[in-house]
Coordinates of C-alpha atoms in Angstrom, one line a residue:
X1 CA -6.0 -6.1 8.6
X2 CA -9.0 -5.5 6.4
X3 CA -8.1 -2.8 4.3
X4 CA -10.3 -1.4 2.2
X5 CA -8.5 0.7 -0.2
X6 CA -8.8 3.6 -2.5
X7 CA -9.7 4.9 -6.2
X8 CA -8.2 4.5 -9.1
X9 CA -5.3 6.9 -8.9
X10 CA -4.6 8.1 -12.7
X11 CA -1.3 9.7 -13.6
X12 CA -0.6 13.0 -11.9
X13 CA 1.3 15.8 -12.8
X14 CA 5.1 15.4 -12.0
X15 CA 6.4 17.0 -9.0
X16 CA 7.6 20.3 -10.6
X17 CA 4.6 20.8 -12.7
X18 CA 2.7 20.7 -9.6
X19 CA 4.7 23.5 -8.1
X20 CA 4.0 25.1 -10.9
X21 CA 0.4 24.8 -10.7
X22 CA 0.4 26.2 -7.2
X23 CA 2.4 29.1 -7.7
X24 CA 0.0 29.6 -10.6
X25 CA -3.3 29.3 -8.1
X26 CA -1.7 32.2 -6.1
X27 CA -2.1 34.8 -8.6
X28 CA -5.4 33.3 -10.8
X29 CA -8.5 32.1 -10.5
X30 CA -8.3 28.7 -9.2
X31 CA -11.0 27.3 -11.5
X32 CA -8.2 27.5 -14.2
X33 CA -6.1 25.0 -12.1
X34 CA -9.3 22.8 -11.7
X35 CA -9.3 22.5 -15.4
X36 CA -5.6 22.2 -16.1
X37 CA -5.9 19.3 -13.4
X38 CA -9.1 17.9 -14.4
X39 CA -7.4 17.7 -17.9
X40 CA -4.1 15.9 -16.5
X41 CA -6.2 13.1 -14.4
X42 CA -8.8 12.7 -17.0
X43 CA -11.4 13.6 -14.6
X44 CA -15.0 14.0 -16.3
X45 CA -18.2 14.7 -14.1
X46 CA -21.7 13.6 -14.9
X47 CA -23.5 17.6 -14.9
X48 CA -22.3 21.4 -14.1
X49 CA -23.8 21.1 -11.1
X50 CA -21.3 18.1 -9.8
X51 CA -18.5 19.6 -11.6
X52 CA -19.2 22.7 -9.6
X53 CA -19.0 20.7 -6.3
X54 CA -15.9 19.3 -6.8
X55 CA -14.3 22.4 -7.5
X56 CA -15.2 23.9 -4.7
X57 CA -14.1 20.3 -2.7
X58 CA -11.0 20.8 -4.7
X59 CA -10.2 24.7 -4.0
X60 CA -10.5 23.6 -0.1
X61 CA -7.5 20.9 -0.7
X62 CA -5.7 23.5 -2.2
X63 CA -6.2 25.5 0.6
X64 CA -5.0 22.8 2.7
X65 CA -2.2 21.7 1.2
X66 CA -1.0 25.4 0.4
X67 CA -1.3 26.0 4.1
X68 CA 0.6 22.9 5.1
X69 CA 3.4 23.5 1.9
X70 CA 4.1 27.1 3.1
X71 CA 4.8 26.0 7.0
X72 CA 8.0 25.4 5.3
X73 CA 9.0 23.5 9.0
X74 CA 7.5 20.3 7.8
X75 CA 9.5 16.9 6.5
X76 CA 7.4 16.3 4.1
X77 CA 4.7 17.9 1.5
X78 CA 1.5 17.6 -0.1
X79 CA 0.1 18.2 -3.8
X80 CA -2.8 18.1 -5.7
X81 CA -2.8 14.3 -7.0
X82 CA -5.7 12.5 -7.9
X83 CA -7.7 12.5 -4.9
X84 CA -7.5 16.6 -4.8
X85 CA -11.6 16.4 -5.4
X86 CA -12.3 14.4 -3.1
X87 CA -13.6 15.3 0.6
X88 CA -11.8 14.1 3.5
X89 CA -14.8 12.6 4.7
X90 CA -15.4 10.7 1.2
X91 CA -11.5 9.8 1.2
X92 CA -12.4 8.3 5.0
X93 CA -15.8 6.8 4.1
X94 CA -15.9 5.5 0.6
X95 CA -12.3 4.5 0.1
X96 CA -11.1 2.8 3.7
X97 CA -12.8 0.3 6.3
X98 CA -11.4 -2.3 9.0
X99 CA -14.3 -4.3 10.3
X100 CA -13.4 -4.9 14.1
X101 CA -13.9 -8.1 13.8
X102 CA -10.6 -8.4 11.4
X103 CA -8.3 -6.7 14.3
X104 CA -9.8 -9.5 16.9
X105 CA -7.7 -12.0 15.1
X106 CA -4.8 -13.2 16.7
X107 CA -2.5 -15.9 16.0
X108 CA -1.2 -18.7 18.5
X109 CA 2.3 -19.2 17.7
X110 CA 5.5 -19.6 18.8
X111 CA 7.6 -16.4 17.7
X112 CA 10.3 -16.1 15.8
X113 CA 13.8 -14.8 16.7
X114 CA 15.5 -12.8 14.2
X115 CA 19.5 -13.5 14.9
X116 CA 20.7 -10.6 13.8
X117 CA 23.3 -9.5 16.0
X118 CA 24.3 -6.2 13.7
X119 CA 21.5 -4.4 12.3
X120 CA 22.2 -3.0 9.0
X121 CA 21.8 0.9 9.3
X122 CA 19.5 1.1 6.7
X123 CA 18.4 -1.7 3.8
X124 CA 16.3 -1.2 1.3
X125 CA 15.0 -3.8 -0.7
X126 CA 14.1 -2.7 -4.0
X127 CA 18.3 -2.5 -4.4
X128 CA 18.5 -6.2 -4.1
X129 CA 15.1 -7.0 -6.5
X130 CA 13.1 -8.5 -4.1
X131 CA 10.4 -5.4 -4.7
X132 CA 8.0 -5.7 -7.9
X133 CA 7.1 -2.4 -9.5
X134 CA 4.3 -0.2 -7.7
X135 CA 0.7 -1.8 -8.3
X136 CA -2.8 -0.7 -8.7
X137 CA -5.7 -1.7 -6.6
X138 CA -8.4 0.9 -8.0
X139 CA -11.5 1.2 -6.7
X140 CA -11.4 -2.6 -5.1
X141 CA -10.7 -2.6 -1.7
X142 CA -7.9 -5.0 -1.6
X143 CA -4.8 -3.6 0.0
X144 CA -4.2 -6.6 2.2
X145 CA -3.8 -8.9 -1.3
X146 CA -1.5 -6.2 -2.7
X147 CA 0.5 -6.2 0.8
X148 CA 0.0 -9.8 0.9
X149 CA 1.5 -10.6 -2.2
X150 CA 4.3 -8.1 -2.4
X151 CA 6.0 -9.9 1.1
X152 CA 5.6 -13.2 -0.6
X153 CA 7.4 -12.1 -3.9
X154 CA 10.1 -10.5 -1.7
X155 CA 10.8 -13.9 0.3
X156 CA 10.4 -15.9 -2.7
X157 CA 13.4 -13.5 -4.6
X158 CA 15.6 -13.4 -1.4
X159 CA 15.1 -17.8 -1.1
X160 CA 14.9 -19.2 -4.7
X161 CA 17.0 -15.6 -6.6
X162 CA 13.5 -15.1 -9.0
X163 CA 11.3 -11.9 -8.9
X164 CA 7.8 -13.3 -10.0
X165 CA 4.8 -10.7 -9.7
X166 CA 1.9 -12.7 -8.0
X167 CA -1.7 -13.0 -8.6
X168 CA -3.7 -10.7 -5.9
X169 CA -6.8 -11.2 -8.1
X170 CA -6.8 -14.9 -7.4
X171 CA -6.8 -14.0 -3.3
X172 CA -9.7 -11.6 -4.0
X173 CA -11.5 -14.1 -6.1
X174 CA -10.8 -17.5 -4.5
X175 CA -10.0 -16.2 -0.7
X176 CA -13.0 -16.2 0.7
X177 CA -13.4 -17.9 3.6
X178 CA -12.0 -15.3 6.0
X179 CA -11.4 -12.9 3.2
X180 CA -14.1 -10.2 1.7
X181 CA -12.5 -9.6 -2.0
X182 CA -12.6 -5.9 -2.7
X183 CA -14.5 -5.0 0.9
X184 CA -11.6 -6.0 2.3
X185 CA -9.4 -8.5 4.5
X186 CA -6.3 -9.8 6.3
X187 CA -2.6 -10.5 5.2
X188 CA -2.7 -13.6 7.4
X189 CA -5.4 -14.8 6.5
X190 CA -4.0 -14.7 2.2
X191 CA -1.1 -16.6 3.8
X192 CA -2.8 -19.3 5.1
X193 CA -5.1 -19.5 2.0
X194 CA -1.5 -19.7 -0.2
X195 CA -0.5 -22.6 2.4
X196 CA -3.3 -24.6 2.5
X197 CA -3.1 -24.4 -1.6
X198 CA 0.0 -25.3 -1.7
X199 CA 0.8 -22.0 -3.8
X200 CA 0.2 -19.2 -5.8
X201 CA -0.1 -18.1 -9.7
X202 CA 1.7 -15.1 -11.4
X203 CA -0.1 -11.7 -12.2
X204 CA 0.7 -12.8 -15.6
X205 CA -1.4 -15.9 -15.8
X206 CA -4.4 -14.3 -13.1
X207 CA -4.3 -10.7 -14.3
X208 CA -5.8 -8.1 -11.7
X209 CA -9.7 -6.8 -12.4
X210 CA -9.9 -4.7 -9.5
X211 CA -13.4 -6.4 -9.1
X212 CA -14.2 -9.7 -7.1
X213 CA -15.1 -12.5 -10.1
X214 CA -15.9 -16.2 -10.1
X215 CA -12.9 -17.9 -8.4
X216 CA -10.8 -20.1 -11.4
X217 CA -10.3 -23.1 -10.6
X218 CA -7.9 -24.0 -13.5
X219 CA -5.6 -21.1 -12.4
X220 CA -5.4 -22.6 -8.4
X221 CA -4.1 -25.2 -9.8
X222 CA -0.8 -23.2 -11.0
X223 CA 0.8 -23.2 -8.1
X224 CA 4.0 -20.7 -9.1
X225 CA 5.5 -20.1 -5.6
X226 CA 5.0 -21.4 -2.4
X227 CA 6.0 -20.7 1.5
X228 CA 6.2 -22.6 4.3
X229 CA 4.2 -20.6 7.0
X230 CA 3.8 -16.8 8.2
X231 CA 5.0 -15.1 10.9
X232 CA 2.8 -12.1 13.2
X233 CA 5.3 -9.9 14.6
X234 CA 5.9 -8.3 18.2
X235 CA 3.8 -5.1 18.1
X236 CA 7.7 -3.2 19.0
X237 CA 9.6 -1.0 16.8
X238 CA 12.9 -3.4 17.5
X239 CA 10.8 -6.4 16.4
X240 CA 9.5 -4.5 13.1
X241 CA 12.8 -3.4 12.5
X242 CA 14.5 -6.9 12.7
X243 CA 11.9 -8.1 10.6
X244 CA 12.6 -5.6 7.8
X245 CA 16.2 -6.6 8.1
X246 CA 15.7 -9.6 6.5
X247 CA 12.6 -9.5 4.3
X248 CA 10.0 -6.9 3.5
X249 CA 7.2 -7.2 5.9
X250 CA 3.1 -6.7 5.4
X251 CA 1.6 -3.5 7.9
X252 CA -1.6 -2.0 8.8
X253 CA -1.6 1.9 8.9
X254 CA -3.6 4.8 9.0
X255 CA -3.9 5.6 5.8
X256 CA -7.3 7.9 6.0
X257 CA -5.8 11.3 7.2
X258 CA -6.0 13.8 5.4
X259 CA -2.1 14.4 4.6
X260 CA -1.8 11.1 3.9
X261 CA -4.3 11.4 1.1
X262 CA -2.7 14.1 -0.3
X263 CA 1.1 13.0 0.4
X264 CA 3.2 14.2 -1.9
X265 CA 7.4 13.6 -0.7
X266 CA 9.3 13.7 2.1
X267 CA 9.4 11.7 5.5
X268 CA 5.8 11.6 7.1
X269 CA 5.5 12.8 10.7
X270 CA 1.2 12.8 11.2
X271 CA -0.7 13.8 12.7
X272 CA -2.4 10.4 12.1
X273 CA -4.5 8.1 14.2
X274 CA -3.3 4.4 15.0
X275 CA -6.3 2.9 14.5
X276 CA -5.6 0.6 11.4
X277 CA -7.6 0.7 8.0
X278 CA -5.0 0.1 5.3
X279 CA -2.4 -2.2 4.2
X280 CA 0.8 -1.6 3.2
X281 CA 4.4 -3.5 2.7
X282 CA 8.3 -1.9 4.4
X283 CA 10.8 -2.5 1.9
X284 CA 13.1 -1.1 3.3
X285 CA 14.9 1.8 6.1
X286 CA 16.7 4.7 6.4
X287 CA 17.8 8.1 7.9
X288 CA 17.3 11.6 6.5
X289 CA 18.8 14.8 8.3
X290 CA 18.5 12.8 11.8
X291 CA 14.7 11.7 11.0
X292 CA 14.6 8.1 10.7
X293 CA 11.8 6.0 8.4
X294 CA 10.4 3.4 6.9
X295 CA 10.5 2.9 3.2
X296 CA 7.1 1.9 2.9
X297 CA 5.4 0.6 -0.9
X298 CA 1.9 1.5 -1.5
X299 CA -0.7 0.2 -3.4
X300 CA -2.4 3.3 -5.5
X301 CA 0.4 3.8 -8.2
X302 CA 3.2 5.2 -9.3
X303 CA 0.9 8.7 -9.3
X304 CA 0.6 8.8 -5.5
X305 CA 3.7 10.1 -3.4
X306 CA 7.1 9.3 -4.6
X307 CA 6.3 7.0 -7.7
X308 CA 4.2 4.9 -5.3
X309 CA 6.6 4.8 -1.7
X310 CA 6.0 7.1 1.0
X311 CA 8.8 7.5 4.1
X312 CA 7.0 6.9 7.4
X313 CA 9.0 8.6 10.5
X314 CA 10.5 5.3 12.2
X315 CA 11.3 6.2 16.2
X316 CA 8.5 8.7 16.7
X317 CA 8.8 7.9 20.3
X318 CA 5.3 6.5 20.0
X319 CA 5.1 2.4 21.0
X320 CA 2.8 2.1 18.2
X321 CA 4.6 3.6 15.9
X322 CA 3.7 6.6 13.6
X323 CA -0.2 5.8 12.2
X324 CA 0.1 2.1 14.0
X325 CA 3.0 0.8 11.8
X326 CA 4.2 -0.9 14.8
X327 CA 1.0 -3.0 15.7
X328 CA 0.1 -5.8 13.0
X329 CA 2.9 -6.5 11.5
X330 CA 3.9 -9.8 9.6
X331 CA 5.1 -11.5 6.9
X332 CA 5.8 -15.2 5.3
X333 CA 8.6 -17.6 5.4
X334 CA 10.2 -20.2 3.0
X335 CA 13.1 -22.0 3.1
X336 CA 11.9 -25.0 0.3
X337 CA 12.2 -24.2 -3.5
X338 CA 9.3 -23.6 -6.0
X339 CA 7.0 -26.7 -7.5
X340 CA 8.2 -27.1 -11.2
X341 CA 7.2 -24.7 -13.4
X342 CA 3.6 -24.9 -14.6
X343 CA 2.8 -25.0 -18.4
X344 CA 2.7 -21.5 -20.1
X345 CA -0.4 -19.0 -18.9
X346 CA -3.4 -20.3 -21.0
X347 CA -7.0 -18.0 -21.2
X348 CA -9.0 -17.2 -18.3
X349 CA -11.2 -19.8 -17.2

């Protein structure tokens, strides 16, 4: 899954200031919400004449998500985050991508079988600390390191009983001979890159840049945690779910809709395509008022949807899944423990 992923979400407003600010819009000009959110994300343009634009790009998501918030039949709803000036067709163009070539892959392996002969009704991960807190990617197109790295530190917790956050910057910058750094990639293709390494460094000591730099040498070398091999899963929502029983699990998704751009809370129902151009990782599942969903951690902030997590309908009745959740799924295993632990994190190199 090449993702190629989105823009630096800054901090948005919280959820009841938002409401706020759209109750507000209905009975003022709207170019006094543009500046009360222009003011909360930071947002500076480089003339009038832009600024101009984007409000008018921005009164047509309020529009949109007023429209869609006032159904008042949905599961889920919408608010003006940080992409609120942003077209849909920008949103689509300049912040996602999936060269073909990426979904051509496929693995010859023997599959696994998942023993599980009572599913848990729902699990959710981040309850047992196998989840690191909601990351970042910015403007780098690196979704599939983010997904990448988030399974591994959730097998690694679940084997060895430590949470370490891992190094997606030294996938973006050292992963290249499948992978395409910030213009994107695949989360089996990181795995094998961890494996034939023999392991990965910490966040800590390989800090994210959210740009593609000179591979460091030095910092391969730290190999922090390790796993034994990866796993591609049965494109079926009983295979997913089996999965995510025991161990968060990398997706591709849909993430260029519009709703999903501007996703505020709530379970996610579409309308989306399944035609895959983001990476995500399921921590977790659930049930909500007879809708069933994934728990599903993103990789544009704590700003974006419910500090970071969106829930994704699970049993939409569609094989695929809801936005293709169902169709590239994998995720790494490890049963050996960690290499000793490496001297303390020294300067870049």
């Amino acid at each position: 899954m090449n993702m190629t992923c989105l823009y630096p979400l800054l901090q948005i407003l919280p959820l009841f200031f938002l409401s706020a600010l759209l109750s507000l819009a209905s009975s003022s000009d709207t170019s006094e919400l543009f500046e009360t959110w222009c003011q909360q994300h930071a947002k500076t343009y480089s003339s009038e004449q832009e600024k101009r634009y984007r409000l008018k790009v921005f009164e047509e998501n309020y529009a949109f998500v007023s429209q869609h918030n006032q159904k008042g039949n949905s599961t889920y709803t919408l608010s003006l985050n940080a992409f609120a000036d942003l077209t849909h067709h920008e949103f689509k163009t300049s912040r996602l991508g999936l060269p073909p070539s990426f979904l051509g892959f496929k693995r010859v392996q023997n599959q696994p079988s998942h023993h599980l002969l009572h599913l848990p009704s729902q699990i959710d991960w981040r309850q047992s600390g196998a989840v690191t807190p909601v990351k970042d990617q910015g403007s780098c197109g690196a979704c599939w390191a983010f997904s990448a790295t988030g399974a591994i530190e959730g097998i690694n917790k679940i084997v060895t009983g430590s949470l370490a956050s891992l190094s997606e910057q030294e996938l973006i910058d050292c992963d290249t001979s499948y992978n395409s750094g910030c213009d994107g990639g695949l989360m089996d293709y990181a795995y094998q890159f961890v494996i034939d390494n023999r392991g990965i460094d910490t966040e800590e000591d390989y800090p994210y840049q959210a740009r593609q730099r000179s591979c460091s040498k030095d910092k391969l070398k730290r190999r922090v945690v390790t796993i034994d091999d990866y796993v591609d899963v049965p494109p079926s929502e009983k295979e997913v779910l089996k999965a995510v029983a025991s161990q968060p699990v990398s997706v591709g998704i849909c993430g260029s809709e519009r709703a999903f751009q501007l996703y505020s809370k709530g379970i996610f129902t579409g309308p989306c395509s399944t035609s895959l151009d983001h990476a995500v990782l399921i921590v977790g599942y659930g049930s909500e008022n007879g809708v069933d969903y994934w728990i599903v951690k993103n990789s544009w902030g704590r700003g974006w949807g419910m500090n970071g997590y969106i829930h994704m309908q699970r049993n939409s009745g569609d094989s695929k899944g809801i936005c293709g959740i169902n169709t590239l799924a994998s995720y790494p295993t490890k049963t050996k423990p960690n290499p000793p632990v490496p001297p303390p994190p020294g300067p870049m190199s």
